[in-house]
Tab-separated table of C-alpha atoms in Angstrom:
chain	number	residue	atom	x	y	z
A	1262	MET	CA	-158.977	-118.014	-1.950
A	1263	ASP	CA	-159.861	-121.744	-1.760
A	1264	ILE	CA	-161.729	-121.539	-5.087
A	1265	ARG	CA	-158.712	-119.872	-6.687
A	1266	LYS	CA	-156.442	-122.594	-5.254
A	1267	GLY	CA	-158.733	-125.247	-6.701
A	1268	LEU	CA	-158.577	-123.627	-10.123
A	1269	ALA	CA	-154.798	-123.338	-9.861
A	1270	ILE	CA	-154.479	-127.036	-9.061
A	1271	GLU	CA	-156.776	-127.881	-11.954
A	1272	ARG	CA	-154.660	-125.799	-14.347
A	1273	GLU	CA	-151.480	-127.507	-13.147
A	1274	ARG	CA	-153.117	-130.878	-13.679
A	1275	HIS	CA	-153.520	-129.913	-17.318
A	1276	GLY	CA	-149.902	-128.790	-17.600
A	1277	ARG	CA	-150.486	-125.053	-17.303
A	1278	ASP	CA	-148.752	-122.755	-14.815
A	1279	SER	CA	-151.431	-121.015	-12.765
A	1280	GLY	CA	-149.115	-118.207	-11.685
A	1281	GLU	CA	-150.663	-118.326	-8.216
A	1282	LEU	CA	-147.427	-119.057	-6.368
A	1283	ARG	CA	-145.526	-116.351	-8.225
A	1284	ARG	CA	-148.283	-113.847	-7.495
A	1285	LEU	CA	-148.116	-114.640	-3.782
A	1286	LEU	CA	-144.324	-114.356	-3.669
A	1287	ASN	CA	-144.478	-111.010	-5.453
A	1288	SER	CA	-147.062	-109.740	-2.983
A	1289	LEU	CA	-144.809	-110.794	-0.108
A	1290	GLU	CA	-142.217	-108.298	-1.344
A	1291	CYS	CA	-144.665	-105.438	-0.841
A	1292	LYS	CA	-145.036	-103.681	2.487
A	1293	GLN	CA	-147.741	-105.521	4.419
A	1294	ASP	CA	-149.009	-105.650	7.976
A	1295	ALA	CA	-148.225	-108.701	10.115
A	1296	TYR	CA	-151.609	-110.359	9.601
A	1297	THR	CA	-151.429	-110.010	5.816
A	1298	LYS	CA	-147.870	-111.348	5.712
A	1299	SER	CA	-148.915	-114.331	7.810
A	1300	MET	CA	-151.812	-115.097	5.480
A	1301	ILE	CA	-149.628	-114.748	2.377
A	1302	LEU	CA	-147.012	-117.090	3.849
A	1303	HIS	CA	-149.714	-119.581	4.801
A	1304	SER	CA	-151.009	-119.509	1.221
A	1305	ILE	CA	-147.484	-119.915	-0.169
A	1306	THR	CA	-147.003	-122.969	2.041
A	1307	ARG	CA	-150.177	-124.541	0.677
A	1308	CYS	CA	-149.155	-123.771	-2.888
A	1309	VAL	CA	-145.712	-125.328	-2.435
A	1310	TYR	CA	-147.347	-128.545	-1.272
A	1311	LEU	CA	-150.162	-128.538	-3.840
A	1312	LEU	CA	-148.572	-126.986	-6.943
A	1313	GLU	CA	-145.483	-129.130	-7.293
A	1314	SER	CA	-144.271	-127.964	-10.696
A	1315	GLU	CA	-144.726	-124.284	-9.842
A	1316	ALA	CA	-142.884	-124.764	-6.548
A	1317	SER	CA	-140.009	-126.477	-8.350
A	1318	GLY	CA	-139.815	-123.482	-10.668
A	1319	CYS	CA	-139.109	-121.111	-7.787
A	1320	THR	CA	-135.601	-119.799	-7.164
A	1321	ASN	CA	-133.181	-119.490	-4.267
A	1322	ASP	CA	-134.086	-115.807	-4.173
A	1323	ASP	CA	-137.666	-116.809	-3.389
A	1324	VAL	CA	-136.452	-118.962	-0.503
A	1325	THR	CA	-134.260	-116.099	0.711
A	1326	LEU	CA	-137.293	-113.800	0.640
A	1327	VAL	CA	-139.244	-116.229	2.807
A	1328	GLY	CA	-136.252	-116.629	5.120
A	1329	SER	CA	-136.077	-112.867	5.604
A	1330	MET	CA	-139.483	-113.076	7.278
A	1331	LEU	CA	-137.778	-114.808	10.224
A	1332	ASP	CA	-136.576	-111.338	11.228
A	1333	ASP	CA	-140.103	-109.972	11.444
A	1334	LYS	CA	-141.115	-108.584	14.833
A	1335	ASP	CA	-144.352	-110.579	14.888
A	1336	ASN	CA	-144.121	-114.192	16.062
A	1337	SER	CA	-147.019	-115.281	13.856
A	1338	VAL	CA	-145.056	-114.169	10.786
A	1339	LYS	CA	-141.986	-116.055	12.008
A	1340	ILE	CA	-144.066	-119.202	12.522
A	1341	GLN	CA	-145.609	-119.039	9.062
A	1342	ALA	CA	-142.177	-118.398	7.521
A	1343	LEU	CA	-140.835	-121.500	9.272
A	1344	ASN	CA	-143.741	-123.532	7.892
A	1345	THR	CA	-143.080	-122.201	4.393
A	1346	LEU	CA	-139.376	-123.028	4.605
A	1347	LYS	CA	-140.287	-126.548	5.690
A	1348	ALA	CA	-142.517	-126.867	2.631
A	1349	PHE	CA	-139.684	-125.700	0.358
A	1350	SER	CA	-137.234	-128.062	2.097
A	1351	GLY	CA	-139.099	-130.948	0.500
A	1352	ILE	CA	-137.624	-129.812	-2.829
A	1353	ARG	CA	-134.045	-131.042	-3.015
A	1354	LYS	CA	-132.545	-128.066	-4.842
A	1355	PHE	CA	-133.525	-125.685	-2.027
A	1356	ARG	CA	-132.102	-127.633	0.899
A	1357	LEU	CA	-128.655	-126.045	0.907
A	1358	LYS	CA	-130.189	-122.581	0.793
A	1359	ILE	CA	-132.569	-123.428	3.630
A	1360	GLN	CA	-129.713	-124.872	5.688
A	1361	GLU	CA	-128.223	-121.379	5.702
A	1362	HIS	CA	-131.090	-120.370	7.987
A	1363	SER	CA	-130.374	-123.126	10.528
A	1364	ILE	CA	-128.504	-120.881	12.950
A	1365	LYS	CA	-131.276	-118.280	12.838
A	1366	VAL	CA	-133.893	-120.953	13.499
A	1367	LEU	CA	-131.918	-122.273	16.471
A	1368	GLU	CA	-131.627	-118.726	17.788
A	1369	LEU	CA	-135.393	-118.243	17.578
A	1370	ILE	CA	-136.098	-121.543	19.301
A	1371	SER	CA	-133.734	-120.754	22.157
A	1372	THR	CA	-134.729	-117.128	22.761
A	1373	ILE	CA	-138.518	-117.092	22.268
A	1374	TRP	CA	-140.696	-119.212	24.551
A	1375	ASP	CA	-143.594	-119.929	22.208
A	1376	SER	CA	-144.746	-123.513	21.745
A	1377	GLU	CA	-146.068	-122.937	18.211
A	1378	LEU	CA	-142.770	-121.388	17.172
A	1379	HIS	CA	-140.880	-124.262	18.788
A	1380	ILE	CA	-142.963	-126.803	16.891
A	1381	ALA	CA	-142.552	-125.027	13.549
A	1382	GLY	CA	-138.825	-124.452	14.005
A	1383	LEU	CA	-138.063	-127.968	15.188
A	1384	ARG	CA	-140.124	-129.533	12.412
A	1385	LEU	CA	-138.034	-127.596	9.931
A	1386	LEU	CA	-134.739	-128.646	11.530
A	1387	ASN	CA	-135.881	-132.264	11.647
A	1388	ASN	CA	-136.635	-132.211	7.931
A	1389	PHE	CA	-133.015	-132.232	6.740
A	1390	PRO	CA	-129.538	-133.108	8.058
A	1391	LEU	CA	-127.995	-130.231	9.968
A	1392	PRO	CA	-124.595	-129.199	8.562
A	1393	ASP	CA	-121.507	-129.375	10.750
A	1394	PHE	CA	-121.104	-125.597	10.811
A	1395	VAL	CA	-124.129	-125.289	13.116
A	1396	HIS	CA	-122.668	-127.592	15.794
A	1397	PRO	CA	-121.225	-124.712	17.873
A	1398	GLN	CA	-124.662	-123.082	17.909
A	1399	LEU	CA	-126.254	-126.416	18.795
A	1400	ARG	CA	-124.037	-126.626	21.870
A	1401	ARG	CA	-125.200	-123.193	22.949
A	1402	VAL	CA	-128.896	-123.999	22.534
A	1403	MET	CA	-128.741	-127.484	24.071
A	1404	PRO	CA	-130.160	-126.259	27.421
A	1405	ALA	CA	-133.101	-124.685	25.584
A	1406	LEU	CA	-133.782	-127.908	23.676
A	1407	MET	CA	-133.722	-129.807	26.960
A	1408	GLU	CA	-136.164	-127.312	28.490
A	1409	ILE	CA	-138.552	-127.765	25.567
A	1410	LEU	CA	-138.310	-131.524	26.039
A	1411	GLN	CA	-139.313	-131.111	29.684
A	1412	SER	CA	-142.184	-128.718	28.950
A	1413	ASP	CA	-145.874	-129.627	28.895
A	1414	TYR	CA	-146.410	-129.223	25.145
A	1415	ILE	CA	-146.486	-132.708	23.661
A	1416	LEU	CA	-145.972	-131.728	20.012
A	1417	ALA	CA	-143.001	-129.533	20.894
A	1418	GLN	CA	-141.585	-132.253	23.153
A	1419	VAL	CA	-141.797	-134.846	20.380
A	1420	GLN	CA	-140.040	-132.569	17.901
A	1421	ALA	CA	-137.338	-131.663	20.441
A	1422	ILE	CA	-136.622	-135.292	21.313
A	1423	ARG	CA	-136.404	-136.225	17.627
A	1424	LEU	CA	-133.788	-133.551	17.076
A	1425	LEU	CA	-131.869	-134.568	20.199
A	1426	SER	CA	-131.971	-138.222	19.118
A	1427	SER	CA	-130.446	-137.262	15.795
A	1428	LEU	CA	-127.765	-135.146	17.472
A	1429	ALA	CA	-126.955	-137.974	19.903
A	1430	GLN	CA	-125.504	-139.860	16.943
A	1431	LYS	CA	-122.903	-137.126	16.412
A	1432	ASN	CA	-119.685	-137.978	18.259
A	1433	ASP	CA	-118.773	-134.345	18.860
A	1434	LEU	CA	-122.158	-133.519	20.422
A	1435	LEU	CA	-122.795	-136.591	22.566
A	1436	TYR	CA	-121.009	-135.319	25.668
A	1437	ASP	CA	-122.748	-131.946	25.437
A	1438	ILE	CA	-126.095	-133.734	25.454
A	1439	LEU	CA	-125.210	-136.109	28.285
A	1440	ASN	CA	-123.800	-133.320	30.451
A	1441	CYS	CA	-126.772	-131.029	29.875
A	1442	GLN	CA	-128.608	-130.143	33.082
A	1443	VAL	CA	-132.088	-131.592	33.519
A	1444	HIS	CA	-134.845	-131.279	36.100
A	1445	CYS	CA	-134.843	-133.647	39.061
A	1446	ASN	CA	-138.049	-135.236	37.738
A	1447	PHE	CA	-136.657	-135.921	34.254
A	1448	LEU	CA	-137.518	-139.613	34.491
A	1449	ASN	CA	-141.199	-138.669	34.555
A	1450	LEU	CA	-140.841	-138.656	30.779
A	1451	PHE	CA	-140.592	-142.452	31.043
A	1452	GLN	CA	-143.845	-142.858	32.970
A	1453	SER	CA	-146.443	-145.099	31.371
A	1454	THR	CA	-148.993	-142.283	31.652
A	1455	GLN	CA	-147.148	-140.264	29.005
A	1456	PRO	CA	-148.599	-140.309	25.459
A	1457	GLY	CA	-147.306	-143.291	23.509
A	1458	SER	CA	-145.889	-141.086	20.753
A	1459	LEU	CA	-143.712	-139.228	23.260
A	1460	LEU	CA	-142.737	-142.356	25.177
A	1461	PHE	CA	-141.535	-144.048	22.015
A	1462	GLU	CA	-139.344	-141.093	21.029
A	1463	VAL	CA	-137.920	-140.769	24.556
A	1464	LEU	CA	-137.003	-144.453	24.505
A	1465	VAL	CA	-135.324	-144.109	21.108
A	1466	PHE	CA	-133.335	-141.205	22.558
A	1467	ALA	CA	-132.304	-143.280	25.576
A	1468	GLU	CA	-131.203	-146.158	23.353
A	1469	ARG	CA	-129.041	-143.896	21.200
A	1470	LEU	CA	-127.459	-142.297	24.244
A	1471	SER	CA	-126.754	-145.716	25.731
A	1472	GLU	CA	-125.199	-146.957	22.509
A	1473	GLY	CA	-123.191	-143.765	22.078
A	1474	ARG	CA	-121.673	-143.798	25.560
A	1475	SER	CA	-120.735	-147.466	25.133
A	1476	SER	CA	-118.895	-146.917	21.856
A	1477	PRO	CA	-115.088	-147.289	21.767
A	1478	HIS	CA	-114.757	-143.675	20.625
A	1479	TYR	CA	-116.628	-142.354	23.654
A	1480	ARG	CA	-115.150	-144.765	26.187
A	1481	ALA	CA	-111.640	-143.729	25.176
A	1482	VAL	CA	-112.075	-140.537	27.233
A	1483	LYS	CA	-112.728	-140.198	30.967
A	1484	TRP	CA	-115.728	-137.879	31.025
A	1485	HIS	CA	-116.945	-135.913	34.021
A	1486	TYR	CA	-120.604	-134.989	34.461
A	1487	ASN	CA	-122.352	-132.505	36.708
A	1488	LYS	CA	-124.687	-133.928	39.341
A	1489	GLN	CA	-127.844	-132.664	37.645
A	1490	SER	CA	-126.819	-133.898	34.204
A	1491	LEU	CA	-128.839	-136.036	31.840
A	1492	HIS	CA	-126.147	-138.699	32.193
A	1493	GLU	CA	-126.691	-138.938	35.941
A	1494	ALA	CA	-130.472	-138.984	35.543
A	1495	LEU	CA	-130.310	-141.891	33.098
A	1496	PHE	CA	-127.122	-143.779	33.865
A	1497	GLY	CA	-125.921	-142.583	37.276
A	1498	ASP	CA	-125.656	-144.776	40.368
A	1499	ASP	CA	-128.887	-143.366	41.803
A	1500	SER	CA	-130.907	-143.498	38.589
A	1501	ARG	CA	-134.295	-145.231	38.670
A	1502	LEU	CA	-134.335	-145.724	34.918
A	1503	ALA	CA	-134.335	-149.515	35.266
A	1504	ASP	CA	-137.608	-149.444	37.204
A	1505	ARG	CA	-139.235	-147.215	34.599
A	1506	LEU	CA	-138.091	-149.444	31.754
A	1507	LEU	CA	-139.367	-152.612	33.379
A	1508	ALA	CA	-142.771	-150.990	33.831
A	1509	LEU	CA	-142.855	-150.082	30.138
A	1510	VAL	CA	-142.235	-153.662	29.034
A	1511	ILE	CA	-145.932	-154.280	29.718
A	1512	HIS	CA	-147.110	-151.007	28.157
A	1513	PRO	CA	-150.328	-151.428	26.107
A	1514	GLU	CA	-148.663	-150.057	22.950
A	1515	GLU	CA	-146.470	-152.650	21.283
A	1516	ASP	CA	-143.953	-150.218	19.787
A	1517	VAL	CA	-143.319	-148.801	23.265
A	1518	GLN	CA	-142.837	-152.316	24.660
A	1519	ILE	CA	-140.353	-153.204	21.935
A	1520	GLN	CA	-138.411	-149.980	22.290
A	1521	ALA	CA	-138.227	-150.372	26.079
A	1522	CYS	CA	-136.732	-153.828	25.547
A	1523	LYS	CA	-134.194	-152.370	23.123
A	1524	VAL	CA	-133.070	-149.861	25.739
A	1525	ILE	CA	-132.725	-152.616	28.333
A	1526	VAL	CA	-130.606	-154.667	25.936
A	1527	SER	CA	-128.422	-151.667	25.092
A	1528	LEU	CA	-127.806	-151.068	28.799
A	1529	GLN	CA	-126.958	-154.693	29.507
A	1530	CYS	CA	-124.821	-155.242	26.418
A	1531	PRO	CA	-122.417	-152.341	25.821
A	1532	GLN	CA	-121.442	-151.851	22.200
A	1533	ASP	CA	-117.729	-151.899	23.006
A	1534	ALA	CA	-117.112	-155.576	22.405
A	1535	GLY	CA	-113.374	-155.013	22.771
A	1536	ILE	CA	-113.796	-154.018	26.401
A	1537	ARG	CA	-116.743	-156.227	27.290
A	1538	PRO	CA	-116.793	-159.181	24.921
A	1539	SER	CA	-119.812	-160.793	26.528
A	1540	CYS	CA	-122.843	-159.900	28.596
A	1541	PRO	CA	-123.050	-162.163	31.654
A	1542	PRO	CA	-126.714	-163.092	32.158
A	1543	SER	CA	-126.540	-162.544	35.905
A	1544	HIS	CA	-125.095	-159.025	35.669
A	1545	SER	CA	-127.106	-155.851	35.147
A	1546	CYS	CA	-125.455	-152.774	33.694
A	1547	PHE	CA	-128.360	-150.439	34.424
A	1548	ASN	CA	-126.433	-148.404	36.977
A	1549	ASN	CA	-122.812	-148.802	36.031
A	1550	GLY	CA	-122.323	-145.045	36.517
A	1551	GLU	CA	-119.825	-144.623	33.722
């Protein structure tokens, strides 16, 4: 297979269509066992990345065929289909078609506890802007996203926090995120012992939440949060977030240090200049409990 791929790439380099990608897509239409389908999808993914002109010559029907594999009973087939859709999402003309599968992907992520599936699904969702029509589904799966964030699988956690950070910038989803229930040890995500890649993303998330809740649009409403909510864990009167942030200011990784400082600034200087025109140097807004 690798030799054939090499020959296909060589033919494309000389301006000739190898036909390899089309052959694989045609074989996917035939009845295959789960292992064979997984291998075909894996090969299609590689071809999409390596055979650019052939991939661009594919059609929406090809993407739909790959998307239909998300309904397969075998998780390995689902995972490979998600990877293939992500590969196709790098081609602009297929993005709208792939967005049609967003709700299905969210359903898979929220109903199947499989770290590899979570990683593949979240990577796909993070690869393009989610359309507004999926927001109701996003509200329903928010608890699942928060559970993935608090799991022990670093790659899945990083992908989950990236998606949540993006969603935190949506006015109509911010409250749903802040009121989402979290574990009592949620602030462990801010411990200096966490991998730097995860710490950085968690800090970006905290900064966006802080900025969002301080915006005039959000402050115009009196929100109520449950006691175990993300809001209370981060911004409640009893939150220990300030202590965690101060410890991260001396973190060995510079990007973590800088991002921790950004969160501190966002907490001390609310974005709503109309309500708080200045930030008194002697006053800390870490635990203002809004």
